[in-house]
CSV table of C-alpha atoms in Angstrom, one decimal:
chain,number,residue,atom,x,y,z
Y,1,ALA,CA,4.3,-0.8,-12.9
Y,2,ALA,CA,1.0,-0.1,-15.0
Y,3,ALA,CA,0.3,-4.1,-14.8
Y,4,ALA,CA,0.4,-3.7,-11.1
Y,5,ALA,CA,-1.6,-0.8,-11.0
Y,6,ALA,CA,-4.4,-2.0,-12.6
Y,7,ALA,CA,-4.0,-5.8,-10.7
Y,8,THR,CA,-4.3,-3.8,-7.3
Y,9,GLY,CA,-6.7,-1.3,-7.8
Y,10,SER,CA,-3.9,1.6,-6.7
Y,11,PRO,CA,-3.3,4.5,-9.4
Y,12,GLU,CA,0.0,4.6,-11.1
Y,13,VAL,CA,1.6,8.2,-10.7
Y,14,ALA,CA,4.7,10.2,-11.9
Y,15,ALA,CA,5.7,13.5,-9.8
Y,16,ALA,CA,7.3,16.5,-11.6
Y,17,ALA,CA,11.0,16.5,-12.1
Y,18,SER,CA,12.1,18.4,-9.0
Y,19,PRO,CA,15.6,20.4,-8.8
Y,20,SER,CA,16.5,19.2,-5.3
Y,21,ALA,CA,16.2,16.0,-3.2
Y,22,ALA,CA,14.3,17.8,-0.5
Y,23,GLU,CA,11.6,18.8,-3.4
Y,24,ALA,CA,12.1,15.4,-4.7
Y,25,GLU,CA,10.9,14.0,-1.2
Y,26,ALA,CA,7.8,15.9,-0.9
Y,27,ASP,CA,6.9,15.2,-4.5
Y,28,ALA,CA,7.1,11.3,-3.9
Y,29,ALA,CA,5.0,12.1,-0.3
Y,30,ALA,CA,2.2,14.2,-2.6
Y,31,ALA,CA,2.2,11.2,-4.8
Y,32,ALA,CA,1.9,8.6,-2.0
Y,33,ALA,CA,-1.1,10.9,-0.3
Y,34,LEU,CA,-2.6,10.9,-3.5
Y,35,ALA,CA,-2.7,7.1,-3.9
Y,36,LEU,CA,-4.4,6.7,-0.8
Y,37,ALA,CA,-7.1,9.6,-1.5
Y,38,VAL,CA,-7.5,7.5,-4.7
Y,39,GLU,CA,-7.7,4.3,-2.8
Y,40,THR,CA,-10.3,6.1,0.0
Y,41,VAL,CA,-12.6,7.9,-2.8
Y,42,ASP,CA,-12.7,4.5,-4.5
Y,43,VAL,CA,-13.7,2.6,-1.7
Y,44,VAL,CA,-16.3,5.2,-0.3
Y,45,SER,CA,-18.2,5.8,-3.4
Y,46,ARG,CA,-17.6,2.8,-5.9
Y,47,ARG,CA,-18.1,4.6,-8.8
Y,48,ARG,CA,-17.8,8.1,-9.0
Y,49,MET,CA,-14.2,9.7,-8.4
Y,50,ARG,CA,-13.3,13.5,-8.4
Y,51,LEU,CA,-9.9,14.4,-8.2
Y,52,GLU,CA,-9.1,18.2,-7.7
Y,53,ARG,CA,-6.2,20.5,-6.0
Y,54,LEU,CA,-3.7,17.6,-6.8
Y,55,PRO,CA,0.2,17.2,-6.3
Y,56,PRO,CA,2.6,18.3,-9.3
Y,57,LEU,CA,1.8,15.2,-11.4
Y,58,VAL,CA,2.8,14.9,-14.7
Y,59,GLN,CA,1.4,11.4,-15.5
Y,60,LEU,CA,-1.9,9.5,-14.0
Y,61,SER,CA,-2.8,6.2,-14.9
Y,62,LEU,CA,-6.1,4.2,-13.6
Y,63,ARG,CA,-6.0,1.9,-16.6
Y,64,GLY,CA,-8.2,-1.3,-16.1
Y,65,TRP,CA,-10.4,0.6,-13.1
Y,66,SER,CA,-13.3,-1.8,-13.5
Y,67,ARG,CA,-15.5,0.1,-10.8
Y,68,LEU,CA,-15.0,3.5,-11.8
Y,69,GLY,CA,-18.1,5.0,-13.4
Y,70,VAL,CA,-17.5,8.9,-13.4
Y,71,LEU,CA,-14.3,10.6,-13.3
Y,72,GLN,CA,-13.4,14.2,-12.8
Y,73,VAL,CA,-9.7,15.7,-12.9
Y,74,SER,CA,-8.6,18.7,-12.3
Y,75,CYS,CA,-4.7,19.2,-12.4
Y,76,ALA,CA,-2.3,21.9,-13.6
Y,77,SER,CA,0.4,19.8,-14.3
Y,78,LEU,CA,-0.8,16.7,-15.8
Y,79,ALA,CA,0.6,16.1,-19.0
Y,80,ARG,CA,-0.3,12.3,-19.4
Y,81,LEU,CA,-3.8,10.7,-18.4
Y,82,ASN,CA,-4.8,7.0,-18.9
Y,83,VAL,CA,-8.1,5.8,-17.9
Y,84,SER,CA,-8.3,2.7,-20.9
Y,85,GLN,CA,-9.9,-1.0,-20.1
Y,86,CYS,CA,-12.4,1.4,-17.4
Y,87,THR,CA,-15.1,-1.2,-18.6
Y,88,VAL,CA,-18.1,1.0,-16.5
Y,89,LEU,CA,-16.8,4.6,-17.0
Y,90,SER,CA,-19.6,6.2,-18.3
Y,91,LEU,CA,-18.2,10.4,-17.8
Y,92,LEU,CA,-14.8,11.8,-18.2
Y,93,VAL,CA,-14.6,15.3,-17.4
Y,94,VAL,CA,-10.8,16.8,-17.9
Y,95,ARG,CA,-9.4,20.4,-16.8
Y,96,ALA,CA,-5.6,20.2,-17.4
Y,97,PRO,CA,-3.6,23.0,-19.3
Y,98,LEU,CA,-0.6,21.3,-19.8
Y,99,LEU,CA,-2.4,17.6,-20.7
Y,100,SER,CA,-0.9,16.4,-24.1
Y,101,SER,CA,-1.8,12.8,-24.2
Y,102,LEU,CA,-5.3,11.2,-23.3
Y,103,ASN,CA,-6.2,7.7,-23.6
Y,104,ALA,CA,-9.5,6.3,-23.3
Y,105,SER,CA,-9.3,3.6,-25.6
Y,106,GLY,CA,-11.6,0.3,-24.7
Y,107,CYS,CA,-13.9,2.2,-22.4
Y,108,ARG,CA,-16.9,0.6,-23.6
Y,109,THR,CA,-19.6,2.3,-21.5
Y,110,LEU,CA,-18.1,5.9,-22.1
Y,111,GLY,CA,-20.6,8.3,-23.3
Y,112,GLU,CA,-19.5,11.6,-22.7
Y,113,VAL,CA,-15.9,13.5,-22.8
Y,114,PHE,CA,-15.5,17.1,-21.9
Y,115,LEU,CA,-11.9,18.5,-21.7
Y,116,GLY,CA,-11.5,21.8,-20.7
Y,117,ARG,CA,-8.7,23.9,-21.2
Y,118,CYS,CA,-6.7,21.2,-23.0
Y,119,ALA,CA,-5.1,23.9,-25.0
Y,120,VAL,CA,-2.0,21.6,-25.8
Y,121,LEU,CA,-3.9,17.9,-26.2
Y,122,ARG,CA,-1.7,16.3,-28.9
Y,123,SER,CA,-3.3,13.1,-28.9
Y,124,LEU,CA,-6.5,11.7,-28.1
Y,125,ASN,CA,-7.4,7.9,-28.3
Y,126,LEU,CA,-11.0,6.7,-28.3
Y,127,ALA,CA,-10.9,3.6,-29.7
Y,128,GLN,CA,-13.8,1.0,-29.0
Y,129,CYS,CA,-15.8,3.5,-26.9
Y,130,LYS,CA,-18.6,2.0,-28.6
Y,131,ALA,CA,-21.5,4.3,-26.1
Y,132,LEU,CA,-19.6,7.8,-27.0
Y,133,HIS,CA,-22.1,10.0,-28.0
Y,134,ALA,CA,-21.0,13.4,-27.0
Y,135,MET,CA,-17.5,14.7,-27.0
Y,136,ARG,CA,-16.5,18.3,-26.6
Y,137,ALA,CA,-13.0,19.7,-26.6
Y,138,PRO,CA,-13.3,23.3,-27.3
Y,139,ALA,CA,-9.5,24.4,-26.8
Y,140,ALA,CA,-7.6,21.5,-28.7
Y,141,ALA,CA,-6.3,23.8,-31.5
Y,142,ARG,CA,-3.1,21.7,-31.3
Y,143,LEU,CA,-4.4,18.0,-31.5
Y,144,ASP,CA,-2.5,15.9,-34.0
Y,145,THR,CA,-3.8,12.4,-33.6
Y,146,LEU,CA,-7.4,11.7,-33.2
Y,147,ASN,CA,-8.4,7.6,-32.8
Y,148,LEU,CA,-12.2,7.4,-32.9
Y,149,PHE,CA,-11.7,3.5,-34.2
Y,150,GLY,CA,-15.2,1.7,-33.4
Y,151,CYS,CA,-17.2,4.9,-31.9
Y,152,ARG,CA,-20.7,3.8,-33.6
Y,153,VAL,CA,-22.7,6.0,-32.3
Y,154,LEU,CA,-20.7,9.2,-32.2
Y,155,PRO,CA,-22.9,11.8,-34.4
Y,156,PRO,CA,-21.2,14.3,-36.6
Y,157,GLU,CA,-22.8,17.0,-34.1
Y,158,SER,CA,-20.1,15.9,-31.6
Y,159,LEU,CA,-17.5,15.6,-34.3
Y,160,THR,CA,-17.6,18.5,-36.4
Y,161,PRO,CA,-16.9,21.3,-33.9
Y,162,LEU,CA,-13.9,19.4,-33.1
Y,163,LEU,CA,-12.6,19.1,-36.9
Y,164,HIS,CA,-13.6,23.0,-36.9
Y,165,THR,CA,-11.1,23.6,-33.5
Y,166,SER,CA,-8.2,21.2,-34.3
Y,167,GLY,CA,-8.3,20.6,-38.2
Y,168,ALA,CA,-5.1,22.6,-39.2
Y,169,ALA,CA,-3.4,20.8,-36.6
Y,170,LEU,CA,-4.7,17.2,-37.7
Y,171,ARG,CA,-2.3,14.8,-39.1
Y,172,GLN,CA,-4.2,11.5,-38.1
Y,173,LEU,CA,-7.5,11.0,-37.8
Y,174,ASN,CA,-9.1,7.2,-37.8
Y,175,MET,CA,-13.0,7.3,-37.9
Y,176,ASN,CA,-13.0,3.6,-39.0
Y,177,GLY,CA,-16.5,1.7,-38.1
Y,178,CYS,CA,-17.9,5.7,-37.0
Y,179,VAL,CA,-21.5,4.6,-38.6
Y,180,GLY,CA,-23.1,7.5,-36.5
Y,181,THR,CA,-21.1,9.9,-38.8
Y,182,ILE,CA,-21.6,8.6,-42.3
Y,183,ASP,CA,-23.5,11.7,-43.0
Y,184,LEU,CA,-20.1,13.5,-42.6
Y,185,SER,CA,-18.4,13.0,-46.0
Y,186,GLU,CA,-14.9,12.3,-46.5
Y,187,ALA,CA,-14.5,15.3,-48.5
Y,188,THR,CA,-15.9,17.6,-45.8
Y,189,VAL,CA,-13.5,15.9,-43.2
Y,190,ARG,CA,-10.5,16.8,-45.6
Y,191,GLN,CA,-11.9,20.4,-46.3
Y,192,LEU,CA,-11.8,20.6,-42.6
Y,193,CYS,CA,-8.2,18.9,-41.8
Y,194,PRO,CA,-6.2,20.2,-45.1
Y,195,HIS,CA,-3.4,18.9,-43.5
Y,196,LEU,CA,-4.1,15.3,-42.9
Y,197,VAL,CA,-1.8,12.5,-43.8
Y,198,GLN,CA,-3.4,9.4,-42.5
Y,199,LEU,CA,-7.4,9.1,-42.6
Y,200,ASP,CA,-9.4,5.8,-42.1
Y,201,CYS,CA,-12.7,6.6,-43.1
Y,202,GLN,CA,-13.9,2.7,-43.8
Y,203,GLY,CA,-16.8,0.7,-42.2
Y,204,ARG,CA,-19.0,3.8,-41.8
Y,205,LYS,CA,-21.7,1.9,-43.1
Y,206,ALA,CA,-24.3,0.0,-40.9
Y,207,LYS,CA,-24.4,-3.6,-41.4
Y,208,TYR,CA,-28.3,-4.0,-40.3
């Protein structure tokens, strides 16, 4: 389904579980309406998408959308968001209080990420976001897994506040290739994140 969504340019959505057939039918209709709305927005704007007042969705995948430059999502029920391989995405803003997983890996032009009210976020994958220079997730105190592999220009002033916020919960952190964070020592990282069981700090020295 995800591959089909990427190929057709239609979002892959999952409606929240419903206790009755009538509610399930209503959720299906809401998801269909969302798909139509997203297609309409994409046709009109080509690059900018703003999704607010969404139906009760649990999962949304826009993986591989090649024309999406700016995405703003606000959804009270959204738990999983996949925007990986959106190759022209430059700005991502998410306000989702139940969001537990965000995958934005491979978004090579993504420069700014703001995650507001994401207090239950557990997994954040920003691997190979080579243009990422600004990242804020002020409520992500439960973050367990953070993948920043290949985020070459991410500076310490963007990463350190997140480590202060989520350090007590972090178990896995990949900073391999984060050349811009070379001034942030491994000792400091371990001090901020005392419960790490997996830390990759390799490849942070510039080759030129």
